[in-house]
Short mmCIF file of C-alpha atoms and ligand atoms in Angstrom, two decimals:
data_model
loop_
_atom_site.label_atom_id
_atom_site.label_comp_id
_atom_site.label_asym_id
_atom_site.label_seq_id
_atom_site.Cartn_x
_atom_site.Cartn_y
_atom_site.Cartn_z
CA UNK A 1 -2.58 11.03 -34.89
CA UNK A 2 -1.37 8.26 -32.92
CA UNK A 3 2.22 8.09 -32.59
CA UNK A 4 4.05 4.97 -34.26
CA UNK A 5 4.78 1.93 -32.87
CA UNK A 6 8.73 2.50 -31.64
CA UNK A 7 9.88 -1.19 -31.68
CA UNK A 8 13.07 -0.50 -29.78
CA UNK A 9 11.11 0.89 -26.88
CA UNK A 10 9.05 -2.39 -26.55
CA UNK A 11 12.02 -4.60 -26.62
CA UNK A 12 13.25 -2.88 -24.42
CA UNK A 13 10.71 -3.78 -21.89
CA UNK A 14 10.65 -7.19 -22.90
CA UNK A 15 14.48 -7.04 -21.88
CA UNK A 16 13.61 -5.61 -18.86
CA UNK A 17 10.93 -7.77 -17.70
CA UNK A 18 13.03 -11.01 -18.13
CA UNK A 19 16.14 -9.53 -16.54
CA UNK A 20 13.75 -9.25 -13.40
CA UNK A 21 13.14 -12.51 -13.89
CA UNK A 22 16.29 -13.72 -14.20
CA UNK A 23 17.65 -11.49 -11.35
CA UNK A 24 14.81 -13.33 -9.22
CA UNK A 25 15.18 -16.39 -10.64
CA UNK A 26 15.92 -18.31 -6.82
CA UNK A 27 12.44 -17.13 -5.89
CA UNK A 28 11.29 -17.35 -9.09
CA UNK A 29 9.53 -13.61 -8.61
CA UNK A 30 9.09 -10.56 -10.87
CA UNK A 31 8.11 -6.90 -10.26
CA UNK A 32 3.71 -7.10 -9.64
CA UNK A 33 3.78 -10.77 -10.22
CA UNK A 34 0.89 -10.94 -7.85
CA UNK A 35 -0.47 -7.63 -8.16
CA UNK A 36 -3.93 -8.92 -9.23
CA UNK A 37 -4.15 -11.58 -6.11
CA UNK A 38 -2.97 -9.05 -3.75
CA UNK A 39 -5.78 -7.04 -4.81
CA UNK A 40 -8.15 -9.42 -3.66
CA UNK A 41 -5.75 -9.73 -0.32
CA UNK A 42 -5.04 -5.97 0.79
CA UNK A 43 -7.95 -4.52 0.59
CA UNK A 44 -11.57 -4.21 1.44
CA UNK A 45 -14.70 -3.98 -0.87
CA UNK A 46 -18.05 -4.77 -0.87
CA UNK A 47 -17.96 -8.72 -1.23
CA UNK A 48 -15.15 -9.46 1.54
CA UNK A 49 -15.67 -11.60 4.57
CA UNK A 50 -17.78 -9.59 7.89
CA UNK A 51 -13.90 -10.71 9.12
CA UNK A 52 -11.64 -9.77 6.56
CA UNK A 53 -8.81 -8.14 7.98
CA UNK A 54 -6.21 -6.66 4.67
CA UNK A 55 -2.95 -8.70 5.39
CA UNK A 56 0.18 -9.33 3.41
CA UNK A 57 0.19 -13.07 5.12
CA UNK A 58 -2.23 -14.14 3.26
CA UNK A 59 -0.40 -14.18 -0.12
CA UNK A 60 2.66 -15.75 1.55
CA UNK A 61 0.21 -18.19 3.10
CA UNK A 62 -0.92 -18.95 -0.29
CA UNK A 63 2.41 -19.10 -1.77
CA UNK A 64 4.77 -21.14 0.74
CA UNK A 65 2.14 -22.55 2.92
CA UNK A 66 -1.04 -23.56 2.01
CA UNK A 67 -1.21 -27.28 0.59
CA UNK A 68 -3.68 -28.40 -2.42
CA UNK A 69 -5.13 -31.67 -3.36
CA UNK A 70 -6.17 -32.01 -6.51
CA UNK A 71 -8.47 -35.08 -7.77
CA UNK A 72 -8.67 -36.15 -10.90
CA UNK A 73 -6.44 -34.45 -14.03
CA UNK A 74 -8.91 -35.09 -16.57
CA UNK A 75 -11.07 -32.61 -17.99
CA UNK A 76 -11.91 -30.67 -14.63
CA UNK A 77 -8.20 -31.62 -13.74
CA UNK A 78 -6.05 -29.88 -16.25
CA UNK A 79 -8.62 -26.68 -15.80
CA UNK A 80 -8.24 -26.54 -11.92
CA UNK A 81 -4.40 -27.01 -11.99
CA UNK A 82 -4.07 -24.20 -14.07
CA UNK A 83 -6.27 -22.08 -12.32
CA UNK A 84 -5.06 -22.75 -8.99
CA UNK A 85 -1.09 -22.48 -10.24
CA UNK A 86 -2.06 -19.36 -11.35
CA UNK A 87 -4.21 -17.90 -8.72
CA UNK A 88 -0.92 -18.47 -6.44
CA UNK A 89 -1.14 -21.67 -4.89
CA UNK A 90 2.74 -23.50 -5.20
CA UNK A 91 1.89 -26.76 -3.02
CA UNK A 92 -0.27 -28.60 -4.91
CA UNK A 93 -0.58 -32.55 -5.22
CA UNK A 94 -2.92 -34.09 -8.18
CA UNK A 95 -4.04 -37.98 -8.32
CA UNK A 96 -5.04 -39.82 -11.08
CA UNK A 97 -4.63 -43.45 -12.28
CA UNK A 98 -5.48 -43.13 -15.88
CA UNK A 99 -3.19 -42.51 -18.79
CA UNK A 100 -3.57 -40.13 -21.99
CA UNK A 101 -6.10 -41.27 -24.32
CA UNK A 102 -6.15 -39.56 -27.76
CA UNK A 103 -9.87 -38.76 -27.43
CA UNK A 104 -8.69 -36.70 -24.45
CA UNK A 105 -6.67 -34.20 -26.33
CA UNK A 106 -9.58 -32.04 -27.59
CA UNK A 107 -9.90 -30.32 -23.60
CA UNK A 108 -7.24 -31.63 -21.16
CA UNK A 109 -5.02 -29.19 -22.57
CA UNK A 110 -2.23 -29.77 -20.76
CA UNK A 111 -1.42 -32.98 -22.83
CA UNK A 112 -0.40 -32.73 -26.57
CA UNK A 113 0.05 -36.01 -29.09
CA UNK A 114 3.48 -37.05 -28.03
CA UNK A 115 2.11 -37.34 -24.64
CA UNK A 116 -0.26 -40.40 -25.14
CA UNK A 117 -0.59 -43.54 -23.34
CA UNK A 118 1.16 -41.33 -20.47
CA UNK A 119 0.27 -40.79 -16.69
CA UNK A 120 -2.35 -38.12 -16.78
CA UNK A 121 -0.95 -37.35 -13.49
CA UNK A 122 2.64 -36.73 -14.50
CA UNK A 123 2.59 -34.89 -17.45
CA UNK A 124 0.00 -32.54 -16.24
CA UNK A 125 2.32 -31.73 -13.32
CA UNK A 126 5.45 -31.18 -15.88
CA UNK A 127 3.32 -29.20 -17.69
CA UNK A 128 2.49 -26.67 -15.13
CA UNK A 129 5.94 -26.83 -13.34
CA UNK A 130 7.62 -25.92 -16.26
CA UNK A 131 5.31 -23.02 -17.31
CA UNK A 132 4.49 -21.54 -14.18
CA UNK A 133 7.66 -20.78 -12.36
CA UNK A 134 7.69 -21.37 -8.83
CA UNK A 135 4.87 -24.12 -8.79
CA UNK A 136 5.16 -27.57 -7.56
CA UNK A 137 2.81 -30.23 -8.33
CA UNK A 138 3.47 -33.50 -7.19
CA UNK A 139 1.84 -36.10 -9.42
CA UNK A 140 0.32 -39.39 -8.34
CA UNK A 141 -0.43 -42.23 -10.64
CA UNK A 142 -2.76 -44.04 -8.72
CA UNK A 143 -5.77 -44.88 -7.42
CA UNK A 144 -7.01 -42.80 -4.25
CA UNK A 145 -7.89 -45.91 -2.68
CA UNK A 146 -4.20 -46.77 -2.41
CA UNK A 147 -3.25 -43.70 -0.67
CA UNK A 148 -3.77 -43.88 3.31
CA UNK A 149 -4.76 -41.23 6.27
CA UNK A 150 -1.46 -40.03 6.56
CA UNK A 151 -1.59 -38.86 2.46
CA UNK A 152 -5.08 -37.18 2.56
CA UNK A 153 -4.24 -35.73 6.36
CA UNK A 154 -1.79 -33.51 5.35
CA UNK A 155 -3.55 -30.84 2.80
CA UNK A 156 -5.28 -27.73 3.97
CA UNK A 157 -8.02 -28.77 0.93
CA UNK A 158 -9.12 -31.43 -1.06
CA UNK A 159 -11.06 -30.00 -4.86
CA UNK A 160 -12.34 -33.54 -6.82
CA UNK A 161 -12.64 -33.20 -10.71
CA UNK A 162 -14.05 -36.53 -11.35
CA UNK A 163 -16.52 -38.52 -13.02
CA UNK A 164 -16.74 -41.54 -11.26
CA UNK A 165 -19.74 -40.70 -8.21
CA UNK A 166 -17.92 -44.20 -6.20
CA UNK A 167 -14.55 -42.08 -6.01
CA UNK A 168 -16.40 -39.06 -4.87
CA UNK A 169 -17.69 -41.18 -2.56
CA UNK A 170 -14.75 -42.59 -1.43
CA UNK A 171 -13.18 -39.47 -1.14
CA UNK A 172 -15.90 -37.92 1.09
CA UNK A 173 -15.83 -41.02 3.34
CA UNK A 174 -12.10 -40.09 3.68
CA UNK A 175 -12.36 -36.91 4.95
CA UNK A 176 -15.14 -38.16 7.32
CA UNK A 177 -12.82 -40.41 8.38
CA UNK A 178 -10.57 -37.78 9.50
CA UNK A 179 -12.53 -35.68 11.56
CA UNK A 180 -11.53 -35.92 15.36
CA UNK A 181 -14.68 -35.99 18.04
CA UNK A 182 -14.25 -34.57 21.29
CA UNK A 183 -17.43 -34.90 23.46
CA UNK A 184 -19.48 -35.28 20.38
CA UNK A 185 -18.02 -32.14 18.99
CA UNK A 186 -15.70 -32.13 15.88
CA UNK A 187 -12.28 -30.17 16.25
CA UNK A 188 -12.57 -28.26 13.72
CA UNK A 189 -8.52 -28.45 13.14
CA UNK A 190 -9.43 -31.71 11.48
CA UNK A 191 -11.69 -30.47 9.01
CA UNK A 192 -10.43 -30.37 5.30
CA UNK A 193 -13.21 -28.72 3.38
CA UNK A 194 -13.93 -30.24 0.02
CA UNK A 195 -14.92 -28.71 -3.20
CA UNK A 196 -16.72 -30.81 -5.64
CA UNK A 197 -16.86 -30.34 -9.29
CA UNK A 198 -18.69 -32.14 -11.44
CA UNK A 199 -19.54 -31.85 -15.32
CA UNK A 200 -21.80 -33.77 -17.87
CA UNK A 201 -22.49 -32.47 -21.36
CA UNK A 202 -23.55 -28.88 -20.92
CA UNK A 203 -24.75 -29.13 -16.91
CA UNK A 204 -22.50 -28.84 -13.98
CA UNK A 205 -22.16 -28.49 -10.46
CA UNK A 206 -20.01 -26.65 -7.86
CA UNK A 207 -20.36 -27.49 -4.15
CA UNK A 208 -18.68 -26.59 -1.25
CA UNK A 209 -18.73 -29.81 1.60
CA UNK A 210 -17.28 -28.52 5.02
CA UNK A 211 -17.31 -32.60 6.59
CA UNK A 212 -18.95 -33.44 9.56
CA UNK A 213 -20.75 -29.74 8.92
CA UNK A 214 -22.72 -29.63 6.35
CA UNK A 215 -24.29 -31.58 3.46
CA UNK A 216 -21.57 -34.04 2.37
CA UNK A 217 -21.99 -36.25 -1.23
CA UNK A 218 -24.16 -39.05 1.11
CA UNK A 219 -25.95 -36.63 2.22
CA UNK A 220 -27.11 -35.77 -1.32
CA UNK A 221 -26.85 -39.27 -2.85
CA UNK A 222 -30.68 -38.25 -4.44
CA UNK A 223 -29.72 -35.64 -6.46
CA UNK A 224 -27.53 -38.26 -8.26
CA UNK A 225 -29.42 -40.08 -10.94
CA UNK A 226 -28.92 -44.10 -10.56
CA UNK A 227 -26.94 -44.75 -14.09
CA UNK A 228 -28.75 -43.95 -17.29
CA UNK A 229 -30.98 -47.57 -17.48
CA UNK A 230 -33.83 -47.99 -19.81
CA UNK A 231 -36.81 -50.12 -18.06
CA UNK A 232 -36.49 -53.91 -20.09
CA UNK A 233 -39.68 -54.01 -21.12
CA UNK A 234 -39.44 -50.60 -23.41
CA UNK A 235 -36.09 -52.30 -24.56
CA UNK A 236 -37.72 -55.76 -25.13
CA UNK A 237 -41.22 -55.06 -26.65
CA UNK A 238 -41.35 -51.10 -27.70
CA UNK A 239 -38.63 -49.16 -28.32
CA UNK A 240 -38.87 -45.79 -29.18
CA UNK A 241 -35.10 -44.31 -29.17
CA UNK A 242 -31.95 -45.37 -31.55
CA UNK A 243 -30.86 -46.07 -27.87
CA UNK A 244 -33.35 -48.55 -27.01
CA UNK A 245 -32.33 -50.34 -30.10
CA UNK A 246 -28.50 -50.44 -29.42
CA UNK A 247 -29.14 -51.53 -26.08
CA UNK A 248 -31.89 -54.37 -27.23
CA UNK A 249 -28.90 -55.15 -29.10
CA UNK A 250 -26.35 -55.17 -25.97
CA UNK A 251 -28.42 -56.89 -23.53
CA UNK A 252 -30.28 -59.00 -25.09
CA UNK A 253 -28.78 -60.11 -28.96
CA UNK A 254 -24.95 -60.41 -27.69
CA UNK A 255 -25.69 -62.72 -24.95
CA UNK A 256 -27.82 -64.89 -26.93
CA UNK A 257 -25.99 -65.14 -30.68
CA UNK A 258 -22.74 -64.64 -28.83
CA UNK A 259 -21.17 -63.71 -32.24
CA UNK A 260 -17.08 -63.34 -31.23
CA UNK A 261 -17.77 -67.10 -29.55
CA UNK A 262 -18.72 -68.31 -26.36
CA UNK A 263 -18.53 -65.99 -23.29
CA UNK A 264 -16.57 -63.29 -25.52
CA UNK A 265 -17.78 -60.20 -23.54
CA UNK A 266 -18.62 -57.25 -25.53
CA UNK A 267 -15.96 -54.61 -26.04
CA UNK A 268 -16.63 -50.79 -26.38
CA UNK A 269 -13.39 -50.48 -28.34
CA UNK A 270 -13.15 -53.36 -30.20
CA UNK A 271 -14.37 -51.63 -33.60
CA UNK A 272 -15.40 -55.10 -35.17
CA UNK A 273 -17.57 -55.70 -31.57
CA UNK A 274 -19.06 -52.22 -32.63
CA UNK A 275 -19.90 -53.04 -36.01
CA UNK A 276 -21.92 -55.92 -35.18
CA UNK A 277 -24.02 -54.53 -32.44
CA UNK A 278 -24.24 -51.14 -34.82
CA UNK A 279 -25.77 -54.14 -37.77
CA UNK A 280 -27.85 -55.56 -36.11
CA UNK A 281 -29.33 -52.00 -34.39
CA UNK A 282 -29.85 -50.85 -37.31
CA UNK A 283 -32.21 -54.04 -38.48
CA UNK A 284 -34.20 -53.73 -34.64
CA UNK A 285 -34.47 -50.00 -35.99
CA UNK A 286 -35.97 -50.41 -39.04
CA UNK A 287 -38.44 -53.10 -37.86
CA UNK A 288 -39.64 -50.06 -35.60
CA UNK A 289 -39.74 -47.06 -37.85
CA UNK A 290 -36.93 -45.26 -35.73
CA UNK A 291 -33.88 -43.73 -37.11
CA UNK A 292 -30.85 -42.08 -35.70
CA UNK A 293 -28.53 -44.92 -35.11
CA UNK A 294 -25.36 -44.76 -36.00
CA UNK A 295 -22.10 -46.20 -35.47
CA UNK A 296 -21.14 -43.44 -33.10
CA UNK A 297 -24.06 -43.26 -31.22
CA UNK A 298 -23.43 -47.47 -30.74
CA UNK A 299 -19.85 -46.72 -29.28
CA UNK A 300 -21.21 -43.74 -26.89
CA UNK A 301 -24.03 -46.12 -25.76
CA UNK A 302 -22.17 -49.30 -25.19
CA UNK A 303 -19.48 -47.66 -24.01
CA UNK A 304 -21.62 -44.90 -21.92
CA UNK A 305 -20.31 -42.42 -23.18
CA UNK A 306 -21.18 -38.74 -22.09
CA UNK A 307 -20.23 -36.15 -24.30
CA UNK A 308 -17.83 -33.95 -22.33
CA UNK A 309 -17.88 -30.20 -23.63
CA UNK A 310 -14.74 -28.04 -22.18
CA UNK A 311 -16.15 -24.83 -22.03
CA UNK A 312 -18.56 -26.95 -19.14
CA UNK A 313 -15.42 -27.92 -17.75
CA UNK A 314 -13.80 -24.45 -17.38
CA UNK A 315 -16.73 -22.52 -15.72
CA UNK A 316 -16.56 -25.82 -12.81
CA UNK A 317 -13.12 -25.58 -12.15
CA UNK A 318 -12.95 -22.03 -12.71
CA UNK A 319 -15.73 -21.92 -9.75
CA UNK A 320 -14.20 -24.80 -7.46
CA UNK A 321 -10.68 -22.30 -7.96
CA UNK A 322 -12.49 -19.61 -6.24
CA UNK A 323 -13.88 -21.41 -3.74
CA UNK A 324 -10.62 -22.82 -2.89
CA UNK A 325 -9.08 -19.56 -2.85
CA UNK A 326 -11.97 -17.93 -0.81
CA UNK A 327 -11.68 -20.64 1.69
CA UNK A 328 -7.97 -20.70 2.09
CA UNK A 329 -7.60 -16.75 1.82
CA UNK A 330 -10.36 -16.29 4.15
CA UNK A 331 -10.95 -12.68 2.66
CA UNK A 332 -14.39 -13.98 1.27
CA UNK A 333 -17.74 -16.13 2.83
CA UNK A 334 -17.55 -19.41 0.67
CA UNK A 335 -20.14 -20.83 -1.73
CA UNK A 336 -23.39 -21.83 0.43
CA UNK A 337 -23.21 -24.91 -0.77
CA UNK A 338 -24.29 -25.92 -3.83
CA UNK A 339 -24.49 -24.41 -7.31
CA UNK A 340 -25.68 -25.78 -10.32
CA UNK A 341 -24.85 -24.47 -14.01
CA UNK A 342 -26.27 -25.68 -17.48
CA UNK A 343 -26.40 -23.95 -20.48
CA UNK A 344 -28.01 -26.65 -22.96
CA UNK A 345 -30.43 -23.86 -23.51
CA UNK A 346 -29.75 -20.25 -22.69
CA UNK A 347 -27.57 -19.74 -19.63
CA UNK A 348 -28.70 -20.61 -16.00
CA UNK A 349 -27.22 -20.81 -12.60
CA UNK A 350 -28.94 -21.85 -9.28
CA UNK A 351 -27.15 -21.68 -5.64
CA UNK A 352 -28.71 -23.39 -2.61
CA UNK A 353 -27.84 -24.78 0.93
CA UNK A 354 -28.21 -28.46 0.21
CA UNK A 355 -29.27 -29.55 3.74
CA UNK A 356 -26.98 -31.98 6.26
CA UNK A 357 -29.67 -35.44 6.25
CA UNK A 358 -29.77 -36.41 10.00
CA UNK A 359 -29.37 -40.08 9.85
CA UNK A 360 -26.68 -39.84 6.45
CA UNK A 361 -25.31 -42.94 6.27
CA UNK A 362 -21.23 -41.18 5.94
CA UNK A 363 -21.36 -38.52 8.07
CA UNK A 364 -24.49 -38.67 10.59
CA UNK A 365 -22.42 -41.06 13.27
CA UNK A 366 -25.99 -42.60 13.69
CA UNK A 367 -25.87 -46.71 13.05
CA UNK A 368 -28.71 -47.00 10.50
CA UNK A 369 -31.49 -49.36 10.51
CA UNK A 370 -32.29 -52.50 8.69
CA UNK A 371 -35.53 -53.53 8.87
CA UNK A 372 -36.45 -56.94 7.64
CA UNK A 373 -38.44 -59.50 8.87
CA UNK A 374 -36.53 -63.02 10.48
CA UNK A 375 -38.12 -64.62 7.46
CA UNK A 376 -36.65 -62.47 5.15
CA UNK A 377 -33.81 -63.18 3.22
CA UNK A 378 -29.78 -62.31 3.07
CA UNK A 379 -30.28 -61.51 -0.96
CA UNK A 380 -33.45 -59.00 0.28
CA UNK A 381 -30.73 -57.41 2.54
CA UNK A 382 -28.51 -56.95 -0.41
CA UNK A 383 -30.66 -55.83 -2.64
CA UNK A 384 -31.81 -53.20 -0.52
CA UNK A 385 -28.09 -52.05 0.29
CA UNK A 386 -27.69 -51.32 -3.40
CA UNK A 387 -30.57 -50.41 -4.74
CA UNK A 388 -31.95 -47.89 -1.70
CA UNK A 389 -31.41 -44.58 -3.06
CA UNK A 390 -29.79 -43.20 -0.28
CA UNK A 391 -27.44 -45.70 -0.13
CA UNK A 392 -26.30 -46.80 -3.67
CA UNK A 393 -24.01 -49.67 -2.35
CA UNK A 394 -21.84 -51.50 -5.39
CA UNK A 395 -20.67 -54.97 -4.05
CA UNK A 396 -21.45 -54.89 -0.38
CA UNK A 397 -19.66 -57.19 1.75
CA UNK A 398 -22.00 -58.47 5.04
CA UNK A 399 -20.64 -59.49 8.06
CA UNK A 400 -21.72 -60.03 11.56
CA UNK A 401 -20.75 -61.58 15.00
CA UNK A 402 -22.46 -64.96 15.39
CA UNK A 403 -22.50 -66.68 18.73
CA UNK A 404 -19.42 -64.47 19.67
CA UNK A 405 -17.81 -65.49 16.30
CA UNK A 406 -17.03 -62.78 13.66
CA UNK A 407 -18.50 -64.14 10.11
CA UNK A 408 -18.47 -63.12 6.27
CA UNK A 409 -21.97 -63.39 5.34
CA UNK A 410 -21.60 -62.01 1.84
CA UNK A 411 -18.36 -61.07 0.25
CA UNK A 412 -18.66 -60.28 -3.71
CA UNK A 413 -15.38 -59.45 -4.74
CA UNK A 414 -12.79 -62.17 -3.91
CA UNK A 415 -14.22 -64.94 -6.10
CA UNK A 416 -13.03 -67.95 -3.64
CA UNK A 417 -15.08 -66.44 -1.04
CA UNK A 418 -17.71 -65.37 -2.90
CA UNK A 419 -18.17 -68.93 -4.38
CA UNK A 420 -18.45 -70.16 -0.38
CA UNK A 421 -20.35 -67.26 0.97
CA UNK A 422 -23.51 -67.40 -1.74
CA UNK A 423 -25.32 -70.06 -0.44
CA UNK A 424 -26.40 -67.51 2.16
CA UNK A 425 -28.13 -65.44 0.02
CA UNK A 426 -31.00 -67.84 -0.11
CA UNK A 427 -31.13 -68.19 3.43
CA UNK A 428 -33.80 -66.62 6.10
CA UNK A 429 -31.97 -63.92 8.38
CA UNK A 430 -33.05 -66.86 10.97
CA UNK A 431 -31.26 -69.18 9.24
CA UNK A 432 -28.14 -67.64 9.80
CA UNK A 433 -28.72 -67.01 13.62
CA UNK A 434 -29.02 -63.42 13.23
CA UNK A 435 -30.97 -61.51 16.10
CA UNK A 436 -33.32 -58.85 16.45
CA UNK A 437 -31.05 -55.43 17.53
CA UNK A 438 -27.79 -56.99 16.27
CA UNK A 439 -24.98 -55.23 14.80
CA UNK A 440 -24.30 -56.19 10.96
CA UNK A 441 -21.37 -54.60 9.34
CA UNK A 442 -21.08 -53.64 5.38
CA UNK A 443 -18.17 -52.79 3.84
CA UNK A 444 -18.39 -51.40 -0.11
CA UNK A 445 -16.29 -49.70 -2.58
CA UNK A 446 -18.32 -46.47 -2.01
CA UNK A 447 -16.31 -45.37 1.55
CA UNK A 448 -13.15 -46.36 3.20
CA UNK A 449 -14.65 -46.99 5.96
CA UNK A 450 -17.22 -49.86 7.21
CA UNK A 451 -20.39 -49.20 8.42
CA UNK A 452 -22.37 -50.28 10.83
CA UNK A 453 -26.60 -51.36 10.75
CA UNK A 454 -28.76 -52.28 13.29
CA UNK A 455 -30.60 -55.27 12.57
CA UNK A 456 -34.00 -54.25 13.54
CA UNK A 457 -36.69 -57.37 13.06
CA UNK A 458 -40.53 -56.64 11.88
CA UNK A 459 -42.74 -59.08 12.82
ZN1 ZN B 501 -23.79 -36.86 4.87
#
């Protein structure tokens, strides 16, 4: 017969166990705190690195020294902060510029009702800080465009939780941009490996990117789907989804009968917006025989919404933790370099070596090509810069040297100069003086940095 529960005994422990705390409460350490980690740490096994070598420096590494950048403290965000506070990393810094929505509350667990219309950033540090003794996040509400070299230079590694492919972008251009050459060969001090997570619905990815070594997200840019578009014609003429009819309805209807007044653009969260374009879906449906529209399904499609699932969300960031703590524990060989999950039916994973592409527009340090024809025009150059699948460009700004004179052939996003610079669009590549094997510069949203094509005429 088992013996009785003695409840003295087991307060007594409790007692115990928070006097060590207290007793430690400078260092903010108790008795086998890190037992589990050091596990990992002090010994060999089967799955360890050819060179692991069982150290005690590589917990205090972990705990005083080694620095964490976390992007994003969304979904993947809140998941990866807690698992890396708790797998022993204490220097951690997280960036985000958005603020706590209430439809965020069912999975970014870190933020509770009182907490909306806050920095995502901040309370997610507070959170952890103040539950996991000993850890310091340092929040950043802001964009990671407005943070420089200096910022990004100074973390052992970057881990991105976001949903926005651009900032990934950006981000990987970033640490490209940080890589030191000598004699063609990259220092490899100035590498800051990045780990990639990214969710949607039930699918998700891990990836490990080691810049300037092996596939980075450029490199890739394929594997992303261009944004979820429907071909017009199936919108216009024969729909077949509830989707085609909300977005007959959103394209084509809003424009024309401009309901909310003249040049009123549509807005996902504007419920009475919603209820018209849900109306008058519903009519396009019933004219077709489809069904399945709803008012729901109209927000999530105007607003492009993807349904974001948290258990998705925990088995990314629980794998981008590992790989973080692999790569700065060096006990175990990292992810090679890719791994996809989805469980929308059953449960599958798939790891493979996504390949380096030799001329990757990011990280290759090969000027591309452009070839075009003199007679071509500047709006066939655009249109190739954003719509080539390997390159994916947003707003591309052009500009080249002209007769020794550096000029803004195309800018998109300052309107004065936009307004001056679109005339050239209709012009011939001749027109504008360009020359066969000239240099033409684009800068774009999707890297920090600008890069350079060769202008390379066909006849
Ligand atoms: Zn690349």
């Amino acid at each position: 017969m088992a013996e009785p529960d003695e409840p003295g005994k087991k307060r007594s422990r409790v007692v115990e166990l928070t006097e060590k705390m207290m007793v430690d409460g400078v260092t903010c350490e108790w008795a086998g705190r890190w037992n589990h980690i050091t596990k990992f740490l002090e010994r060999p096994g089967p799955f360890t690195h050819p060179d692991f070598e069982a150290s005690t420096q590589s917990l205090k590494f972990l705990l005083e020294t080694c620095k964490i950048l976390v992007i994003g403290a969304g979904g993947l965000g809140c998941e990866l902060l807690k698992d890396l506070a708790l797998s022993g990393f204490r220097n951690i810094h997280v960036v985000d510029m958005d603020t706590i929505d209430v439809s965020n509350l069912n999975r970014q667990f870190l933020f509770r009702p009182k907490d909306v219309g806050q920095p995502k950033a901040k309370v997610a540090s507070d959170y952890i800080n103040s539950r996991v003794p000993g850890c310091c996040v340092v929040p950043h509400f802001k964009k990671i465009q407005d943070l420089d070299e200096t910022f990004y230079r100074q973390f052992h590694i970057v881990v991105c939780g976001l949903d926005s492919i651009v900032a990934r972008r950006w981000m990987n251009g970033m640490l490209l941009s940080l890589l030191v050459y000598e004699d063609g060969i990259i220092n490899p001090g100035s590498i800051i490996p990045l780990i990639d997570g990214g969710t949607e619905g039930f699918k998700g990815n891990a990836r490990v990117i080691l810049p300037g070594m092996t596939a980075c997200i450029d490199c890739t840019l394929e594997l992303y789907p261009p944004q979820i578009n429907f071909p017009m014609c199936t919108i216009a003429t024969m729909p077949r989804l509830p989707e085609h009819c909300i977005e007959y309805v959103r394209m084509l209807l809003w424009p024309k009968e401009t309901p909310f007044g003249d040049g009123v653009a549509l807005d996902g969260d504007d419920p009475e917006h919603i209820q018209w374009v849900y109306q008058r879906s519903l009519e396009r449906a019933a004219e077709f025989n489809i069904t399945g529209v709803t008012y729901r399904l109209t927000q999530g499609v105007v607003k492009r919404i993807i349904p974001a699932v948290a258990s998705t969300n925990a088995v990314i960031a629980a794998a981008c933790a590992t790989e973080v703590f692999k790569i700065a524990s060096s006990a175990y060989v990292p992810l090679n370099n890719y791994m996809v999950f989805n469980d929308v039916d059953g449960l599958y994973t798939y790891t493979f070596e996504a390949e380096q592409k030799e001329n990757c527009s990011a990280c290759s340090q090969i000027p591309l090509d452009l070839h075009f024809s003199p007679s071509s025009k500047l709006q066939e150059v655009l249109d190739y810069l954003t719509e080539s699948a390997s390159l994916q460009m947003k707003s591309p700004a052009i500009t080249a040297t002209v007769k020794g004179k550096n000029k803004t052939l195309y800018l998109q996003s300052v309107a004065s100069i936009e307004q001056r610079t679109r005339p050239n669009l209709s012009k011939t590549l001749k027109e504008l003086e360009l020359t066969d094997g000239q240099e033409v510069a684009v800068a774009d949203v999707t890297t920090p940095q600008t890069m350079l094509f060769r202008l390379c005429f066909t006849s």
